[in-house]
Short mmCIF file of C-alpha atoms and ligand atoms in Angstrom, two decimals:
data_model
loop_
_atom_site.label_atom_id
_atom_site.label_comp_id
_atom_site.label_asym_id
_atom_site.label_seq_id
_atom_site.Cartn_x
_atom_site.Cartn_y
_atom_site.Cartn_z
CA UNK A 173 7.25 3.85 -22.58
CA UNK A 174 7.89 0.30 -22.05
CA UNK A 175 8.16 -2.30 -24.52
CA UNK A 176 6.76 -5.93 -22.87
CA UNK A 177 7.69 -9.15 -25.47
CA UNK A 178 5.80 -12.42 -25.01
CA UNK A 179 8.13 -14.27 -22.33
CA UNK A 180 9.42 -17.47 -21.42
CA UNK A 181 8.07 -18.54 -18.18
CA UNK A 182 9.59 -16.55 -15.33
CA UNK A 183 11.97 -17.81 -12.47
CA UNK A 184 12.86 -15.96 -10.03
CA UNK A 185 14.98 -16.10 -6.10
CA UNK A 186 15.62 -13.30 -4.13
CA UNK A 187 14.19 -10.56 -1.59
CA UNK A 188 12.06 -7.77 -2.94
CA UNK A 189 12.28 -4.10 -1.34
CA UNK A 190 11.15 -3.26 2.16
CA UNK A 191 7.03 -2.97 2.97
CA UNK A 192 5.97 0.10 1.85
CA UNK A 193 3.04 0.40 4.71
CA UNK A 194 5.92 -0.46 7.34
CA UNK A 195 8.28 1.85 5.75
CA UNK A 196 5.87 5.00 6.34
CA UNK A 197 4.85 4.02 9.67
CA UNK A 198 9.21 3.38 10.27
CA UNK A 199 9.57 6.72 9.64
CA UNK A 200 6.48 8.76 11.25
CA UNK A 201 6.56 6.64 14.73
CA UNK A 202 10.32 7.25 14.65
CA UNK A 203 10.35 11.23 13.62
CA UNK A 204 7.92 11.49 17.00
CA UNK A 205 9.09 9.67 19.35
CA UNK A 206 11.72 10.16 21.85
CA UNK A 207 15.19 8.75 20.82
CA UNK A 208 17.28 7.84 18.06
CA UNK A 209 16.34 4.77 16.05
CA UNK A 210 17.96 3.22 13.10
CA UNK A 211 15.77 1.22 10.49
CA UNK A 212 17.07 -1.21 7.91
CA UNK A 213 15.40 -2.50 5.03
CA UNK A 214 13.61 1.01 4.48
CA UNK A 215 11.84 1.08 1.22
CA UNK A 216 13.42 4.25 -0.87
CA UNK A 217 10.89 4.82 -3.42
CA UNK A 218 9.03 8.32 -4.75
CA UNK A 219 6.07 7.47 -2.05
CA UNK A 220 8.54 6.92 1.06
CA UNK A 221 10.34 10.17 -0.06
CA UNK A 222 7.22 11.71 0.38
CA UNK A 223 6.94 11.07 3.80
CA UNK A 224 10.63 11.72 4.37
CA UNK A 225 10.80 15.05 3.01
CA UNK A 226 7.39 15.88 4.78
CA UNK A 227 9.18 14.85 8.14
CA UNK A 228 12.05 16.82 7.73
CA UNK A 229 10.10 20.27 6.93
CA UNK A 230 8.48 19.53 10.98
CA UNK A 231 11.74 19.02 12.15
CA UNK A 232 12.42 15.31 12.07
CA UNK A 233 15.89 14.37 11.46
CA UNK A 234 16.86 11.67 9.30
CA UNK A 235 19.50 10.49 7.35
CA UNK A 236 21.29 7.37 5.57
CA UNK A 237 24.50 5.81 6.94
CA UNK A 238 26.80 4.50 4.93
CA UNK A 239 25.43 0.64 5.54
CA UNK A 240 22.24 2.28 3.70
CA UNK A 241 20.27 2.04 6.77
CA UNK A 242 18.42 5.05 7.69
CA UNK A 243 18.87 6.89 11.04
CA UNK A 244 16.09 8.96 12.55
CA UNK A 245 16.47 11.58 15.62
CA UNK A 246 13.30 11.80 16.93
CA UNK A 247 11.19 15.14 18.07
CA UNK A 248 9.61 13.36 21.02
CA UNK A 249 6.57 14.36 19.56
CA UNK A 250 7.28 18.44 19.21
CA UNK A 251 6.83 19.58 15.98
CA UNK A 252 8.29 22.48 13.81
CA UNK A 253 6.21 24.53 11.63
CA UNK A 254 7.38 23.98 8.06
CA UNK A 255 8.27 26.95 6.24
CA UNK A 256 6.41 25.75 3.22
CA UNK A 257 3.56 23.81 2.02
CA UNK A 258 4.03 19.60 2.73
CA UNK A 259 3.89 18.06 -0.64
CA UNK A 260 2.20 14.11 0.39
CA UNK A 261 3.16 13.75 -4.33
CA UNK A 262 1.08 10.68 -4.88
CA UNK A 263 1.21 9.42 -1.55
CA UNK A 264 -1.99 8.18 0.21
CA UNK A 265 -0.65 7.17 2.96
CA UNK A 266 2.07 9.66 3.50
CA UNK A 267 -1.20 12.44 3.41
CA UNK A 268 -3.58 10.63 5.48
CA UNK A 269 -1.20 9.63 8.28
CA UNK A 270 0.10 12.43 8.36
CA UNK A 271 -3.22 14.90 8.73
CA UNK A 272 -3.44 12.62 12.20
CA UNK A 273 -0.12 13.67 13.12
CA UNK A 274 -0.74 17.15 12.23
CA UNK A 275 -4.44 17.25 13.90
CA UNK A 276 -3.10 17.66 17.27
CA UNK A 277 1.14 19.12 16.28
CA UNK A 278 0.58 22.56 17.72
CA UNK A 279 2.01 23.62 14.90
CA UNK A 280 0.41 24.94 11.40
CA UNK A 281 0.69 23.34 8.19
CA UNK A 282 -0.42 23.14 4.43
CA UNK A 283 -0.89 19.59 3.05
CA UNK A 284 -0.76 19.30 -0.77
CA UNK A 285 -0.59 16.76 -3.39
CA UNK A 286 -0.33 15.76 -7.32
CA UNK A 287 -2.89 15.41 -8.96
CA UNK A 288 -4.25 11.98 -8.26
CA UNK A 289 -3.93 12.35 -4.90
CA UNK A 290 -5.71 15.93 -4.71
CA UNK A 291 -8.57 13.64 -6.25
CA UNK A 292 -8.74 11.29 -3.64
CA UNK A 293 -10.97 11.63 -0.66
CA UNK A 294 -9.70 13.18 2.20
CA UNK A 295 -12.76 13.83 4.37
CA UNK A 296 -12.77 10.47 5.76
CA UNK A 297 -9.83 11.03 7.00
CA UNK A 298 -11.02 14.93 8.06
CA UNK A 299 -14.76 14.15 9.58
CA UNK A 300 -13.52 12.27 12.67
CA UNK A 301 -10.45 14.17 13.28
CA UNK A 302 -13.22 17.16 13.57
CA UNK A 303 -15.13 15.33 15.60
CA UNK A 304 -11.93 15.35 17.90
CA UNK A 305 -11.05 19.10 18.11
CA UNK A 306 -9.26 19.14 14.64
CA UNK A 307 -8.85 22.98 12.89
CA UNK A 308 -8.49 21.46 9.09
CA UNK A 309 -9.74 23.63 6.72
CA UNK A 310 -10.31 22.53 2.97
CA UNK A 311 -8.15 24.76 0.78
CA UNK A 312 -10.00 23.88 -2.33
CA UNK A 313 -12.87 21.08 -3.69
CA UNK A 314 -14.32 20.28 -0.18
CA UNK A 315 -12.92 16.75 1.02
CA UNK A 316 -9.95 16.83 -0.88
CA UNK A 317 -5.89 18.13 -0.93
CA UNK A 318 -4.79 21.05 -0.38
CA UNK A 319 -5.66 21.49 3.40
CA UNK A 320 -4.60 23.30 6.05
CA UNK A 321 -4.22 22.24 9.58
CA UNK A 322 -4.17 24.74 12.46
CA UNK A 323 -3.01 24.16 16.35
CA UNK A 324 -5.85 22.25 18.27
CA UNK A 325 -6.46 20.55 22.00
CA UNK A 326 -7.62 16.70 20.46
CA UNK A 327 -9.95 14.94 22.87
CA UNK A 328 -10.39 10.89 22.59
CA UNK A 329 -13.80 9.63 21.52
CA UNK A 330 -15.46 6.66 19.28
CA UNK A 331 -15.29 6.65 15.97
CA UNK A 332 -17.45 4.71 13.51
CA UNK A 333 -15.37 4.34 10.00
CA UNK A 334 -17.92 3.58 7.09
CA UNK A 335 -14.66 2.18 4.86
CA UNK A 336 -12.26 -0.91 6.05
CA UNK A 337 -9.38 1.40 5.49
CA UNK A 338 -5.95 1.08 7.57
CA UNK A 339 -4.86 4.56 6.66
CA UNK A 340 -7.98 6.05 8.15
CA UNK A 341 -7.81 3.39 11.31
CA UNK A 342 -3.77 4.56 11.59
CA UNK A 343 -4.79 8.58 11.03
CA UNK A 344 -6.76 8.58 14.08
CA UNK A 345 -4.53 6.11 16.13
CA UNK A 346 -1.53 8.60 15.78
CA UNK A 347 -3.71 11.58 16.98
CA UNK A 348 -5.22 9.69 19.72
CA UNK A 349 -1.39 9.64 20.40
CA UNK A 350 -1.95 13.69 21.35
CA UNK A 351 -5.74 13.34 22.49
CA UNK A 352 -6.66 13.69 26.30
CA UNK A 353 -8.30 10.14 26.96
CA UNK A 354 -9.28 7.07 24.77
CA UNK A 355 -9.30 7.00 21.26
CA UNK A 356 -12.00 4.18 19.93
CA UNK A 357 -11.90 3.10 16.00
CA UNK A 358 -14.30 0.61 14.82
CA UNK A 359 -13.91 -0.51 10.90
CA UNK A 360 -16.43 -2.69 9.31
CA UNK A 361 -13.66 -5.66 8.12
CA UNK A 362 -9.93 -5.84 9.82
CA UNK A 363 -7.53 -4.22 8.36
CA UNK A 364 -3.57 -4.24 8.35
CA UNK A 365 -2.39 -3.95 11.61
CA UNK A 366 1.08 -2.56 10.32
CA UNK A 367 0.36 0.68 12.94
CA UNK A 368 -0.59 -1.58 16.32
CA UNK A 369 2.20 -4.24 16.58
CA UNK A 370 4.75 -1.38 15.13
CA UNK A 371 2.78 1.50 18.58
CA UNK A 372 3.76 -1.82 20.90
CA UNK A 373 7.46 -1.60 19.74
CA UNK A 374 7.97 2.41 20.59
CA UNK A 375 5.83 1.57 24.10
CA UNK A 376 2.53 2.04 23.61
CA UNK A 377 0.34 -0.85 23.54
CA UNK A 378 -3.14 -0.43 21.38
CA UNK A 379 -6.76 -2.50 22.76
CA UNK A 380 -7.65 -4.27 19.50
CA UNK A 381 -10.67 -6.51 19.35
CA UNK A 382 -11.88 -8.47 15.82
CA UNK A 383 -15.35 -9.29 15.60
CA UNK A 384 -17.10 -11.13 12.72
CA UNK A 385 -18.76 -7.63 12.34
CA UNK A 386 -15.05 -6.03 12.08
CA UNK A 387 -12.48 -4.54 14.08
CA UNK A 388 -11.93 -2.13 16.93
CA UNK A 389 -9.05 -0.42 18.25
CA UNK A 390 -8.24 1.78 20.82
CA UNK A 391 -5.26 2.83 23.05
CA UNK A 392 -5.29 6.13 25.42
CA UNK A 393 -3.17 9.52 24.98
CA UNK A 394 -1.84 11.72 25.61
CA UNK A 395 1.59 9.11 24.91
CA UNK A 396 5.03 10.00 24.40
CA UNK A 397 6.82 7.56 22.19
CA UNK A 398 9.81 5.95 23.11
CA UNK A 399 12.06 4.88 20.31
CA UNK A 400 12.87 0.77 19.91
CA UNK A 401 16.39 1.51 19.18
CA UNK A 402 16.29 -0.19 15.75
CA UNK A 403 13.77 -1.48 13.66
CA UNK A 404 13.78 -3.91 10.67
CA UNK A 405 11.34 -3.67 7.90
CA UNK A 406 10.29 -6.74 5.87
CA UNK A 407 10.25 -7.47 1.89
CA UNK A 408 6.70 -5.83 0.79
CA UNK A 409 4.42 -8.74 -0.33
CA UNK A 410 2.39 -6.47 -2.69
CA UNK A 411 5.49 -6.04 -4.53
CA UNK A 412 6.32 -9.51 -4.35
CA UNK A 413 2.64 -10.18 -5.72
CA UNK A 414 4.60 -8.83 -9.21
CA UNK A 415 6.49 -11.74 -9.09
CA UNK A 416 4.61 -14.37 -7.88
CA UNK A 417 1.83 -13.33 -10.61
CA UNK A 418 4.60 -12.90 -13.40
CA UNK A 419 5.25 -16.69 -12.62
CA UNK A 420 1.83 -17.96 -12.39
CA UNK A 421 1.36 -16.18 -15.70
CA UNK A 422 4.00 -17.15 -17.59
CA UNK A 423 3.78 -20.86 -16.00
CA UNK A 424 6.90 -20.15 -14.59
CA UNK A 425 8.42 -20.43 -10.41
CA UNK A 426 8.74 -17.21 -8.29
CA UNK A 427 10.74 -17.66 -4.65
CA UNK A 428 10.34 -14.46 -2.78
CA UNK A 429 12.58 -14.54 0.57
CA UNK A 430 12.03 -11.87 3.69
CA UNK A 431 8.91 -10.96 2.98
CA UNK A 432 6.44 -9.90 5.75
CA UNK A 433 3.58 -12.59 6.26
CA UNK A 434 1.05 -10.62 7.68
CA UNK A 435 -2.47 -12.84 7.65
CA UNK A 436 -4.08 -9.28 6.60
CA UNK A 437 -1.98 -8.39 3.71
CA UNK A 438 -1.27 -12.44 1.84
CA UNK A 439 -5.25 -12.79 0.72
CA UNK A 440 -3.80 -12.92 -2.89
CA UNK A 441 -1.57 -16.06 -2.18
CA UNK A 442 -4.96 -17.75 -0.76
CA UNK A 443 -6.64 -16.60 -4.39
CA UNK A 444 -3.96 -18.44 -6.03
CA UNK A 445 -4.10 -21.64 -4.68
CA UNK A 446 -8.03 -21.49 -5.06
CA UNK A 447 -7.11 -21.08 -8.53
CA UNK A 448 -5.00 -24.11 -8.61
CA UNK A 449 -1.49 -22.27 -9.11
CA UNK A 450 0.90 -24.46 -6.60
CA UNK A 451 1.46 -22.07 -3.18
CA UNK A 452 4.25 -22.49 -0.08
CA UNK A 453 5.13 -20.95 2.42
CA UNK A 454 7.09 -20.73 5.45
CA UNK A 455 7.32 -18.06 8.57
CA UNK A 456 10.84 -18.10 9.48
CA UNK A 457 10.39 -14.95 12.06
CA UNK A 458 8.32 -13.37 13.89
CA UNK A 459 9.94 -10.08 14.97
CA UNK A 460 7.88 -6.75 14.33
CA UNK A 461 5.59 -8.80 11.71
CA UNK A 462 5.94 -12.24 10.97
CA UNK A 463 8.67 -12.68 7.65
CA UNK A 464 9.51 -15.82 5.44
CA UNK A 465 9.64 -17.21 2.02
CA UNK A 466 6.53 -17.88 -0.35
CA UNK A 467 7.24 -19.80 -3.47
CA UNK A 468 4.34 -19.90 -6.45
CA UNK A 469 4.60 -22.15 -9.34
CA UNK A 470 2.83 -23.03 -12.82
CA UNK A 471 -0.49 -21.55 -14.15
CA UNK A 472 -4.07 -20.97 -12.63
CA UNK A 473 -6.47 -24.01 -13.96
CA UNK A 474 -9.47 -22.36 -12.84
CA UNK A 475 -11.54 -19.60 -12.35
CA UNK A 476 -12.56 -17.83 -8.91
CA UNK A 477 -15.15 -15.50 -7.50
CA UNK A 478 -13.84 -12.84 -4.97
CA UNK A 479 -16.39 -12.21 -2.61
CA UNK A 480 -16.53 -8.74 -0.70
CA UNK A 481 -15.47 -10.05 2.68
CA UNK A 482 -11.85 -11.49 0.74
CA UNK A 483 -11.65 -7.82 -0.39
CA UNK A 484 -9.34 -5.85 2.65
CA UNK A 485 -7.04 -8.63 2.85
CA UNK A 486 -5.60 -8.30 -1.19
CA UNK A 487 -6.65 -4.71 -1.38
CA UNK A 488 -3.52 -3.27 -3.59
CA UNK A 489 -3.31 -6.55 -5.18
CA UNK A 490 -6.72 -7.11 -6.88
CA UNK A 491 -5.17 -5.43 -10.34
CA UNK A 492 -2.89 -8.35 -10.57
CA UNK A 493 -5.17 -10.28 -9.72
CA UNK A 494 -6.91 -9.51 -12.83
CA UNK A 495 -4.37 -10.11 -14.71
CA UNK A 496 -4.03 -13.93 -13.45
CA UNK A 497 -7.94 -14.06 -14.05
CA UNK A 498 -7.52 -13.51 -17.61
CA UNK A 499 -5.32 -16.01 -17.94
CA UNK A 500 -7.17 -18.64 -16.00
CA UNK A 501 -10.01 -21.15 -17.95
CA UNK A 502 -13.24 -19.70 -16.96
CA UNK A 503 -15.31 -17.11 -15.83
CA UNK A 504 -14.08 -15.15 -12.66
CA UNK A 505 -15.67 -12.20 -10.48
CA UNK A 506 -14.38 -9.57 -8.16
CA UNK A 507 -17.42 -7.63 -6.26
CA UNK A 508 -17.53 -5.49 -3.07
CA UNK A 509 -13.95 -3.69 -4.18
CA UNK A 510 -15.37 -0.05 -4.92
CA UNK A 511 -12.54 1.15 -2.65
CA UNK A 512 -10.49 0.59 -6.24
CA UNK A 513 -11.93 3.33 -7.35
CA UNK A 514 -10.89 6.27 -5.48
CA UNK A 515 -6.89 4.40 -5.22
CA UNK A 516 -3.98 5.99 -7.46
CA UNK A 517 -6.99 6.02 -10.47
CA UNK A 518 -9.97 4.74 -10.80
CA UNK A 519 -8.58 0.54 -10.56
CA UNK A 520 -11.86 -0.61 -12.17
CA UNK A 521 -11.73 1.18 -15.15
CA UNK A 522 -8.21 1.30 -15.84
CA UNK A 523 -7.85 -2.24 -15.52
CA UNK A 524 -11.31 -3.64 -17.42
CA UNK A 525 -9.62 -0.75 -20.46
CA UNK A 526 -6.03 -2.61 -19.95
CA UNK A 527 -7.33 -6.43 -19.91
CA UNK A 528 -9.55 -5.54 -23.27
CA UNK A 529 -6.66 -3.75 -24.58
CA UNK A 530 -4.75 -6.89 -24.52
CA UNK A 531 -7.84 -8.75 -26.00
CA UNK A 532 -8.79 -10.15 -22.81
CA UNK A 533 -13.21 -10.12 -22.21
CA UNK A 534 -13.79 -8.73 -19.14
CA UNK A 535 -16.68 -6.16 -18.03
CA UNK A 536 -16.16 -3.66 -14.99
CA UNK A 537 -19.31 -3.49 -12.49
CA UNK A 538 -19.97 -0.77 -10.06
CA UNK A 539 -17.68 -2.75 -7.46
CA UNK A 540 -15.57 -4.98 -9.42
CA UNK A 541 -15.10 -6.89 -12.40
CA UNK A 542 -16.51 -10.02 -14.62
CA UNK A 543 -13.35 -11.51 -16.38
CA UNK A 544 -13.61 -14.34 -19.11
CA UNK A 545 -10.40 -16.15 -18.74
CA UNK A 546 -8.27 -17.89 -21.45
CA UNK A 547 -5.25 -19.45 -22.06
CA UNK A 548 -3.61 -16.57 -24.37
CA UNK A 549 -3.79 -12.92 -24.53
CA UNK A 550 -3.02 -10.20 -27.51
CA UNK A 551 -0.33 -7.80 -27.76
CA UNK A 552 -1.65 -4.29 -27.16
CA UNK A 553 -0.93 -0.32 -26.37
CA UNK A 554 -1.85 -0.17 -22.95
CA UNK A 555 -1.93 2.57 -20.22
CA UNK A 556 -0.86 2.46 -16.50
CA UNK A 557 -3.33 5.96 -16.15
CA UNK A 558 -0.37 7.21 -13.95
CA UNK A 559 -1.05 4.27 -11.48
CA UNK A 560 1.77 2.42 -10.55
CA UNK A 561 0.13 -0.79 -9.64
CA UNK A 562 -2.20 -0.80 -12.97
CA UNK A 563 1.33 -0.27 -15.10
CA UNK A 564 2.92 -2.93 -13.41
CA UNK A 565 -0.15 -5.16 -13.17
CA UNK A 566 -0.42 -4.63 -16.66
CA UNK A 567 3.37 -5.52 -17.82
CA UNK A 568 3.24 -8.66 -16.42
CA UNK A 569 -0.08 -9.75 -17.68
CA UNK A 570 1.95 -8.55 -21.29
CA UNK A 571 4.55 -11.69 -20.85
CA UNK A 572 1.99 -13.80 -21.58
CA UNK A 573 0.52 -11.85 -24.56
CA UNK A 574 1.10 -13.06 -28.41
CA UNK A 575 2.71 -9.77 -29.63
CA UNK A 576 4.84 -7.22 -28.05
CA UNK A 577 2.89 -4.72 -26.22
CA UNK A 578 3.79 -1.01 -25.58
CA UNK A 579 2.93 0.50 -21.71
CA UNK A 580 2.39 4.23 -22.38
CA UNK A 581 3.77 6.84 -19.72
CA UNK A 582 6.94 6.63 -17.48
CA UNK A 583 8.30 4.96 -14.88
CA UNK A 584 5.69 5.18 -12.67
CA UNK A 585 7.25 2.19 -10.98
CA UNK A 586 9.36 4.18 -9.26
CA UNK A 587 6.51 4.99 -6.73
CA UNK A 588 6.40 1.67 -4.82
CA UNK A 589 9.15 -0.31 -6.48
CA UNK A 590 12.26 1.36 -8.38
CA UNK A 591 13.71 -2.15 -9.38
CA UNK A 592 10.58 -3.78 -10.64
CA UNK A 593 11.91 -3.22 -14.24
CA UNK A 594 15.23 -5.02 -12.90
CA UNK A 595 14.10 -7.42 -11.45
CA UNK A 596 11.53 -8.03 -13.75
CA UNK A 597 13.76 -8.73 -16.62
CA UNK A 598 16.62 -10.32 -14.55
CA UNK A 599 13.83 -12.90 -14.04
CA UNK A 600 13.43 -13.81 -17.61
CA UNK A 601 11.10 -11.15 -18.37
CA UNK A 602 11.65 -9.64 -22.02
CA UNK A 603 11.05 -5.78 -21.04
CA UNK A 604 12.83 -2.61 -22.00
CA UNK A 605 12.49 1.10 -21.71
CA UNK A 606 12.25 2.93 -25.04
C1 S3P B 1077 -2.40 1.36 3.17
C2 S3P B 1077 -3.72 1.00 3.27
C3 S3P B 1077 -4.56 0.72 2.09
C4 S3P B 1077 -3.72 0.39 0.86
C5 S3P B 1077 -2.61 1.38 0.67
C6 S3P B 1077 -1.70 1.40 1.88
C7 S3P B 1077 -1.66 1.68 4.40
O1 S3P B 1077 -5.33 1.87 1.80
O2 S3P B 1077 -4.55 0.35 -0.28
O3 S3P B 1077 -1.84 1.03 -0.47
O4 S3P B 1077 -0.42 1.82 4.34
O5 S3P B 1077 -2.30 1.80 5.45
P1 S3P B 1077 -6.74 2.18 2.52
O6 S3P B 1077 -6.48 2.46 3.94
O7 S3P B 1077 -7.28 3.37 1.78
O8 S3P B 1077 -7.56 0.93 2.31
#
C-alpha cells in the first residue's frame, strides 16, 4: 500500500530509466544475431526480466558487467529448446515478440503468463503467424497464454492487421526474419518504429511506407543478424510522462534529460500544450532514436478532446492523461482508445473507478472517457487493479488531492519503473510505502 499526501508542486532534473520498448527489442535482436553486443542504459525492471530470463532458457547469453551495462552473446539466430515452460509474467511485449521469434526457431516451446497477461489477446498475434506456416497451438481459452509453438518452414506473405499495434507489426517483422521471401505488414495508423530503425542497426534494412490510411512495412528473409557492437538505449518517455504529469498537476516544473524523442511515442507532450501547460523541447541526438530534454511547467487551463487518430501516438500514456484532465477547467474526451481495454487491465474502467474515487466526474464510454475537470480533487482509497500504469497514473493525480489517499496493492511499479517511488518523492512528492 502506498500512502499519497496532497503535495507541493513538483520539481524535478534528471534522466529517467532506459525505454522499455527499446530495452526488449535490445535484448531479442541481440540474443539472435551473430556477435557479441553490449547495451547501456538497459531498463532492469520485472517486464525486461521477462524477456531476459525467456532468452536465456533458448540459449541466449547475457550478462551484466561491472559498469552495469549488459553484454549479450548472440545465437546467430539458432535456438535451444528450453527445458521448461517460458514464463512472458506480465509482459506483453516480451510474449508477443517473442511468439514471432519462436514461429519459425526450429525449436519447441511453451509460452505462459500471469494472469493478466493470460487474459490478453494473443490471436492477433497467432492468426497471421498461421497464415505463415506457424505450428502454435492454444494450450487453454482459444486466443490466449499458455501456447505452444512447434518447429515450422515460415513463408513471407501480406498481412492486413485490424489493430495499430507495434507489438503485432514487430511479431511478424522478427519471423519474416526466418521466412523464405517478403514479409508485408500493413496497420491501419503508424505505430512505433522502435523494431525498424533498431533491424537497420544489426544489418537489415526494413521497406516502410506511411500513408494517411496507415503504415506498411516489409523487409525480406531469410536474414541473419549481425550484431552493432554496442547499442545505447534512451530514457523511456512514458515513464517520464510520470513526471512531466506530476508537474503539470501539482503546478510544479519537470526537466527530463536523455529521453528518446520518437515523433510516435511524445503525442502526450502535444496534449499538454493543447491544454495550455508550458512544453520544450530539444533533440540533442539522433543516434538509434532521436534523444533530448523536454521540460513541462505549471497547470493545464483548459480542456481537450482526444480524437481517435491522436490515439497510437500516447497509447500507454492516456491513463495519465486522465489524470491531467481532471485537473484541467472543463469538459475533456478521449474516444477511439478501446485498445485500453485489453492492456495490463481493462484502462477504461480502472481509471473512470480511480478518477471518481478521488471525487473527480468522469464517465467511461465504450472507447474512452468523458472527464469533467476541476481545479481540486478528494483524497480517496484507490486501486492500481494490478496495472502498473493505472497505480502510478493514479499516485500522481493523488498530489493534487485534498486528503491523503491510500493506493491498494504492491509495488506494481516495479514492472516498468523500479524508482518511480524514488524519484517520485525525491521530487517533492509526499509518498510512502506502508
Ligand atoms: C509496445 C506497444 C504498445 C504499447 C506497449 C508496448 C511495444 O502495445 O502499449 O506498452 O513495445 O511494441 P500494442 O502493440 O498492443 O499497441
Amino acid at each position: 500500500m502506498i500512502r499519497i499526501e496532497p503535495s507541493p508542486p513538483i520539481q524535478f532534473r534528471g534522466s529517467v530509466p532506459g525505454d522499455k520498448s527499446i530495452s526488449h527489442r535490445a535484448l531479442i535482436l541481440s540474443a539472435l544475431a551473430e556477435g557479441e553486443t553490449v547495451i547501456s542504459g538497459l531498463l532492469r525492471s520485472a517486464d525486461t526480466e521477462a524477456t531476459w530470463r525467456c532468452l536465456a532458457a533458448l540459449g541466449g547469453r547475457l550478462s551484466e558487467l561491472v559498469d552495469g551495462t549488459v553484454r549479450v552473446s548472440g545465437s546467430a539466430g539458432h535456438l535451444l529448446a528450453p527445458a521448461s515452460s517460458l514464463y512472458a509474467a506480465n509482459s506483453g511485449t516480451t510474449a508477443r515478440l517473442l511468439l514471432g521469434v519462436l514461429a519459425g526457431g526450429q525449436v519447441s516451446a511453451r509460452l505462459e503468463g500471469d494472469r493478466s497477461l493470460s487474459e490478453r489477446p494473443m490471436d492477433r498475434v497467432v492468426t497471421p503467424l498461421r497464415a505463415a506456416g506457424a505450428r502454435i497451438e492454444e494450450l487453454g481459452t482459444p486466443g490466449r497464454l499458455p501456447l505452444a509453438v512447434r518447429p515450422a518452414r515460415l513463408v513471407g506473405g501480406r498481412h492486413t492487421v485490424p489493430v495499430a499495434s507495434a507489438q503485432v507489426k514487430s511479431a511478424l517483422l522478427l519471423s519474416g526474419l526466418m521466412a523464405e521471401g517478403r514479409t508485408a505488414v500493413a496497420l491501419p495508423a503508424a505505430t512505433r518504429d522502435h523494431t525498424e530503425r533498431m533491424l537497420a542497426r544489426f544489418g537489415v534494412e526494413v521497406e516502410r511506407e506511411v500513408l494517411a490510411g496507415g503504415e506498411t512495412v516489409a523487409l525480406v528473409g531469410p536474414r541473419t543478424l549481425r550484431s552493432p557492437a554496442a547499442l545505447a538505449v534512451p530514457g523511456d518517455p512514458s515513464t517520464a510522462a510520470f513526471l512531466w504529469a506530476a508537474a503539470a498537476i501539482t503546478g510544479g516544473q519537470a526537466t527530463v534529460e536523455g529521453v528518446c524523442l520518437n515523433q510516435r511515442r511524445i503525442g502526450f507532450l502535444g496534449l499538454l500544450r493543447e491544454m495550455g501547460v508550458a512544453v520544450s523541447w530539444q533533440v540533442e541526438r539522433e543516434e538509434l532514436e532521436p534523444v533530448g530534454s523536454v521540460t513541462v511547467a505549471g497547470r493545464p487551463s483548459r480542456a481537450v478532446d482526444v480524437p481517435p487518430e491522436a490515439v497510437a501516438d500516447m497509447i500507454d500514456e492516456l491513463p495519465l492523461l486522465a489524470c491531467v484532465m481532471a485537473v484541467a477547467p472543463g469538459q475533456s474526451r478521449v474516444s477511439g482508445a478501446g485498445e485500453l481495454r485489453v492492456k495490463e487491465s481493462d484502462r477504461i474502467a480502472a481509471m473512470a473507478e480511480g478518477l471518481c474515487q478521488l471525487g473527480v466526474a468522469c464517465e467511461a464510454t465504450e472507447d474512452g472517457w468523458r472527464i469533467q475537470g476541476g481545479p481540486r480533487v478528494h483524497g480517496g482509497e484507490i486501486d492500481a487493479h494490478g496495472d502498473h500504469r493505472v497505480g502510478m497514473a493514479l499516485a500522481v493525480l493523488a498530489l493534487a488531492g485534498e486528503e491523503a489517499s491510500e493506493l491498494a496493492g504492491g509495488p506494481i511499479w516495479q514492472v516498468s519503473y523500479p524508482s518511480f517511488l524514488s524519484q517520485l518523492v525525491a521530487a517533492g512528492g509526499r509518498a510512502q510505502e506502508i
